[in-house]
Tab-separated table of C-alpha atoms in Angstrom:
chain	number	residue	atom	x	y	z
A	179	MET	CA	-14.724	-14.347	-36.365
A	180	ILE	CA	-17.250	-11.640	-35.496
A	181	ILE	CA	-17.455	-12.857	-31.906
A	182	THR	CA	-13.655	-12.898	-31.668
A	183	VAL	CA	-13.417	-9.331	-32.977
A	184	VAL	CA	-16.134	-8.127	-30.579
A	185	VAL	CA	-14.419	-9.737	-27.601
A	186	ALA	CA	-11.033	-8.379	-28.665
A	187	MET	CA	-12.365	-4.846	-29.044
A	188	ALA	CA	-14.449	-4.847	-25.859
A	189	PRO	CA	-11.671	-3.439	-23.645
A	190	ALA	CA	-11.125	-0.573	-26.079
A	191	ALA	CA	-14.823	0.291	-26.082
A	192	VAL	CA	-15.015	0.278	-22.291
A	193	LEU	CA	-11.843	2.334	-21.964
A	194	LEU	CA	-13.176	4.925	-24.392
A	195	VAL	CA	-16.218	5.347	-22.154
A	196	LEU	CA	-14.115	5.486	-18.997
A	197	ARG	CA	-11.891	8.107	-20.546
A	198	VAL	CA	-14.651	10.624	-19.802
A	199	ILE	CA	-16.873	8.835	-17.266
A	200	ASN	CA	-15.495	8.090	-13.822
A	201	PRO	CA	-15.739	4.411	-12.846
A	202	PRO	CA	-17.951	4.026	-9.757
A	203	ALA	CA	-15.832	1.115	-8.524
A	204	SER	CA	-13.213	-1.375	-9.650
A	205	ALA	CA	-13.209	-5.150	-9.926
A	206	PHE	CA	-10.745	-5.396	-7.050
A	207	MET	CA	-12.775	-2.991	-4.907
A	208	THR	CA	-15.918	-5.031	-5.545
A	209	LEU	CA	-14.113	-8.233	-4.572
A	210	LYS	CA	-12.766	-6.711	-1.362
A	211	ALA	CA	-16.213	-5.337	-0.474
A	212	ALA	CA	-17.728	-8.805	-0.869
A	213	GLU	CA	-14.982	-10.357	1.278
A	214	LEU	CA	-15.416	-7.690	3.955
A	215	HIS	CA	-19.192	-8.142	4.019
A	216	ARG	CA	-18.775	-11.890	4.379
A	217	GLU	CA	-16.163	-11.756	7.137
A	218	HIS	CA	-17.094	-8.499	8.905
A	219	PRO	CA	-20.665	-7.517	7.918
A	220	GLU	CA	-20.588	-4.521	10.251
A	221	ARG	CA	-17.793	-2.891	8.226
A	222	GLU	CA	-17.940	-1.259	4.788
A	223	ILE	CA	-15.599	-0.171	2.021
A	224	SER	CA	-14.972	3.586	1.923
A	225	HIS	CA	-14.614	5.244	-1.484
A	226	GLU	CA	-15.171	8.739	-2.838
A	227	TRP	CA	-14.108	9.940	-6.278
A	228	VAL	CA	-12.114	13.153	-6.499
A	229	ASP	CA	-10.773	14.839	-9.645
A	230	LEU	CA	-7.010	15.110	-9.943
A	231	ASP	CA	-7.249	18.893	-9.647
A	232	GLN	CA	-8.595	18.347	-6.132
A	233	VAL	CA	-5.686	16.129	-5.041
A	234	ALA	CA	-2.539	17.602	-3.514
A	235	PRO	CA	0.177	17.492	-6.217
A	236	CYS	CA	2.485	15.699	-3.806
A	237	MET	CA	0.224	12.622	-3.909
A	238	ALA	CA	0.766	11.993	-7.610
A	239	LEU	CA	4.484	12.593	-7.188
A	240	ALA	CA	4.662	10.248	-4.187
A	241	ALA	CA	2.869	7.464	-6.058
A	242	VAL	CA	5.167	7.806	-9.051
A	243	ALA	CA	8.268	8.051	-6.840
A	244	GLY	CA	7.296	4.891	-4.987
A	245	GLU	CA	5.708	2.770	-7.698
A	246	ASP	CA	6.852	3.783	-11.189
A	247	GLN	CA	9.417	6.503	-11.730
A	248	THR	CA	9.362	5.881	-15.487
A	249	PHE	CA	5.651	6.728	-15.635
A	250	PRO	CA	6.018	10.028	-17.568
A	251	THR	CA	7.877	8.343	-20.431
A	252	ASN	CA	6.958	4.659	-20.518
A	253	HIS	CA	4.228	3.223	-22.753
A	254	GLY	CA	2.582	1.044	-20.146
A	255	PHE	CA	5.491	-1.349	-19.681
A	256	VAL	CA	9.090	-1.271	-18.494
A	257	TRP	CA	10.635	-4.086	-20.467
A	258	SER	CA	13.805	-4.254	-18.392
A	259	SER	CA	11.677	-4.869	-15.272
A	260	ILE	CA	9.638	-7.512	-17.069
A	261	GLU	CA	12.819	-9.255	-18.213
A	262	ARG	CA	14.158	-9.288	-14.651
A	263	ALA	CA	10.810	-10.612	-13.389
A	264	ILE	CA	10.813	-13.463	-15.905
A	265	LYS	CA	14.372	-14.442	-14.983
A	266	HIS	CA	13.570	-14.221	-11.277
A	267	ASN	CA	10.438	-16.352	-11.723
A	268	ALA	CA	12.466	-18.935	-13.606
A	269	ASN	CA	14.703	-19.241	-10.550
A	270	GLY	CA	11.735	-19.581	-8.207
A	271	GLY	CA	12.123	-16.184	-6.584
A	272	ALA	CA	9.473	-13.692	-5.549
A	273	VAL	CA	9.285	-10.656	-7.842
A	274	HIS	CA	8.352	-7.155	-6.771
A	275	GLY	CA	8.101	-3.869	-8.632
A	276	ALA	CA	7.694	-5.173	-12.188
A	277	SER	CA	4.312	-3.523	-12.834
A	278	THR	CA	3.929	0.056	-14.000
A	279	ILE	CA	1.186	2.354	-12.730
A	280	THR	CA	-0.676	1.757	-16.002
A	281	GLN	CA	-0.506	-2.006	-15.492
A	282	GLN	CA	-1.664	-1.673	-11.892
A	283	THR	CA	-4.578	0.510	-12.990
A	284	ALA	CA	-5.627	-2.016	-15.640
A	285	LYS	CA	-5.376	-4.876	-13.151
A	286	ASN	CA	-7.251	-3.163	-10.321
A	287	LEU	CA	-9.954	-1.737	-12.554
A	288	PHE	CA	-10.868	-4.864	-14.505
A	289	LEU	CA	-9.341	-7.970	-12.930
A	290	VAL	CA	-9.161	-9.863	-9.660
A	291	PRO	CA	-5.962	-11.255	-8.145
A	292	ALA	CA	-4.836	-14.513	-9.705
A	293	LYS	CA	-1.373	-15.872	-10.348
A	294	SER	CA	-1.472	-17.140	-13.907
A	295	TYR	CA	0.036	-16.233	-17.241
A	296	ILE	CA	-3.464	-16.009	-18.714
A	297	ARG	CA	-4.424	-13.250	-16.281
A	298	LYS	CA	-1.128	-11.481	-16.908
A	299	GLY	CA	-1.799	-11.717	-20.629
A	300	ILE	CA	-5.243	-10.139	-20.236
A	301	GLU	CA	-3.722	-7.432	-18.040
A	302	ALA	CA	-1.087	-6.720	-20.681
A	303	TYR	CA	-3.719	-6.511	-23.435
A	304	ILE	CA	-5.797	-4.023	-21.427
A	305	THR	CA	-2.641	-2.060	-20.607
A	306	VAL	CA	-1.837	-1.648	-24.312
A	307	TRP	CA	-5.279	-0.202	-24.982
A	308	MET	CA	-5.169	1.982	-21.888
A	309	ASP	CA	-1.861	3.489	-22.945
A	310	LEU	CA	-3.212	4.124	-26.443
A	311	LEU	CA	-6.585	5.589	-25.449
A	312	TRP	CA	-5.965	7.379	-22.161
A	313	SER	CA	-3.744	10.314	-21.366
A	314	LYS	CA	-1.137	9.963	-18.630
A	315	ARG	CA	-3.243	12.332	-16.568
A	316	ARG	CA	-6.297	10.078	-16.852
A	317	VAL	CA	-4.311	6.976	-15.925
A	318	LEU	CA	-2.946	8.658	-12.814
A	319	GLU	CA	-6.341	10.110	-11.886
A	320	VAL	CA	-8.054	6.719	-12.051
A	321	TYR	CA	-5.138	5.014	-10.312
A	322	LEU	CA	-5.280	7.351	-7.328
A	323	ASN	CA	-9.051	6.931	-7.111
A	324	ILE	CA	-9.148	3.127	-7.082
A	325	ALA	CA	-5.910	2.249	-5.268
A	326	GLN	CA	-6.328	0.611	-1.875
A	327	PHE	CA	-4.693	2.585	0.960
A	328	SER	CA	-6.011	0.702	3.998
A	329	ASP	CA	-8.102	-2.373	4.716
A	330	THR	CA	-11.274	-0.401	3.909
A	331	ALA	CA	-10.182	2.870	2.203
A	332	PHE	CA	-10.063	2.926	-1.584
A	333	GLY	CA	-8.977	6.075	-3.367
A	334	VAL	CA	-6.980	8.968	-2.020
A	335	GLN	CA	-9.994	10.987	-0.855
A	336	ALA	CA	-11.334	8.201	1.338
A	337	ALA	CA	-7.832	7.488	2.626
A	338	ALA	CA	-7.152	11.130	3.477
A	339	LYS	CA	-10.403	11.365	5.426
A	340	GLN	CA	-10.083	8.021	7.202
A	341	LEU	CA	-6.391	8.114	8.063
A	342	PHE	CA	-5.547	11.809	8.390
A	343	HIS	CA	-8.948	13.466	8.931
A	344	THR	CA	-8.429	15.827	6.009
A	345	ARG	CA	-9.233	16.011	2.312
A	346	ALA	CA	-7.034	14.852	-0.532
A	347	ALA	CA	-6.404	18.466	-1.543
A	348	HIS	CA	-4.858	19.236	1.853
A	349	LEU	CA	-2.480	16.282	2.220
A	350	SER	CA	1.050	17.194	3.276
A	351	HIS	CA	4.190	15.808	1.640
A	352	SER	CA	4.694	13.545	4.653
A	353	GLN	CA	1.141	12.208	4.438
A	354	CYS	CA	1.399	11.658	0.664
A	355	ALA	CA	4.617	9.698	1.140
A	356	ALA	CA	3.027	7.638	3.922
A	357	LEU	CA	0.073	6.714	1.700
A	358	ALA	CA	2.390	5.735	-1.142
A	359	ALA	CA	4.492	3.702	1.280
A	360	VAL	CA	1.649	1.282	2.106
A	361	LEU	CA	0.642	0.578	-1.497
A	362	PRO	CA	2.480	-2.764	-1.655
A	363	ALA	CA	0.287	-4.204	1.148
A	364	PRO	CA	-2.403	-1.808	2.424
A	365	ASP	CA	-4.176	-4.587	4.320
A	366	GLU	CA	-1.094	-5.066	6.478
A	367	TYR	CA	0.333	-1.556	6.883
A	368	ASP	CA	-1.002	1.625	8.483
A	369	ALA	CA	-0.065	4.942	6.871
A	370	ALA	CA	-1.247	6.927	9.896
A	371	HIS	CA	0.732	4.856	12.419
A	372	PRO	CA	3.682	3.492	10.464
A	373	GLY	CA	5.845	0.702	11.748
A	374	SER	CA	9.528	0.420	10.942
A	375	TYR	CA	9.037	-0.849	7.390
A	376	VAL	CA	6.531	1.837	6.380
A	377	ALA	CA	8.569	4.553	8.116
A	378	GLY	CA	11.654	3.495	6.194
A	379	ARG	CA	9.821	3.282	2.901
A	380	LYS	CA	8.164	6.657	3.562
A	381	ALA	CA	11.566	8.260	4.155
A	382	TRP	CA	12.877	6.725	0.926
A	383	ILE	CA	9.876	8.019	-1.040
A	384	LEU	CA	10.361	11.514	0.377
A	385	ARG	CA	13.976	11.431	-0.788
A	386	GLN	CA	12.895	10.281	-4.231
A	387	MET	CA	10.293	13.058	-4.397
A	388	ARG	CA	12.958	15.654	-3.638
A	389	HIS	CA	15.259	14.092	-6.225
A	390	LEU	CA	12.575	14.051	-8.938
A	391	GLY	CA	11.468	17.583	-8.104
A	392	PRO	CA	7.999	19.195	-7.853
A	393	HIS	CA	7.657	19.633	-11.632
A	394	TYR	CA	8.580	16.074	-12.615
A	395	LEU	CA	5.025	15.263	-13.753
A	396	ASP	CA	4.163	18.603	-15.350
A	397	ASP	CA	4.762	17.505	-18.955
A	398	ALA	CA	2.932	14.212	-18.475
A	399	VAL	CA	-0.134	15.290	-16.496
A	400	GLY	CA	0.020	19.071	-16.373
A	401	GLY	CA	0.727	21.208	-13.361
A	402	HIS	CA	-2.087	22.048	-10.994
């Protein structure tokens, strides 16, 4: 029983630490670095932490517009999306867009890709604790710092430098939308030289950003 309790509470303990200490890497980042070293030893993962205050506000808005527009008000899950995903899975279809930003942060930070209900269950358990223990601002800050934006760039600072030769604080609305547009498959798409799919998705995200407005995240994460 003691072992069970310790294991069950471990995510909460780690998340309490990471609420104030920035994670140096994520499980997914570590996996990708190992794969890159094995397949292309001359190349390296690029990552540099940057506080949310040092990220252009449009980047947070672009990520929310593209990935999870319910982020300011949801509690880690969007049950209607999960219900649609379950029904779609039952029919053998491919599901996209069911995960919230909080779920994606939990998955990228602690887990490696695997298609199983056990992994999804662990992800959900971590998501519950993350929503309870972290502020929306902290979730978004960690998300933007561990998300993959290209085959080697993790985090918005590394992506801004690698793809646009600038810093995260100086990203334009167009650049923020382009980075958000590649999040579904950053290994395949190029934010700096978008093809037709990324260009279309970027245009859609820009429209969503205008619709949501520049102050959409103020109550959730604070204006900066």
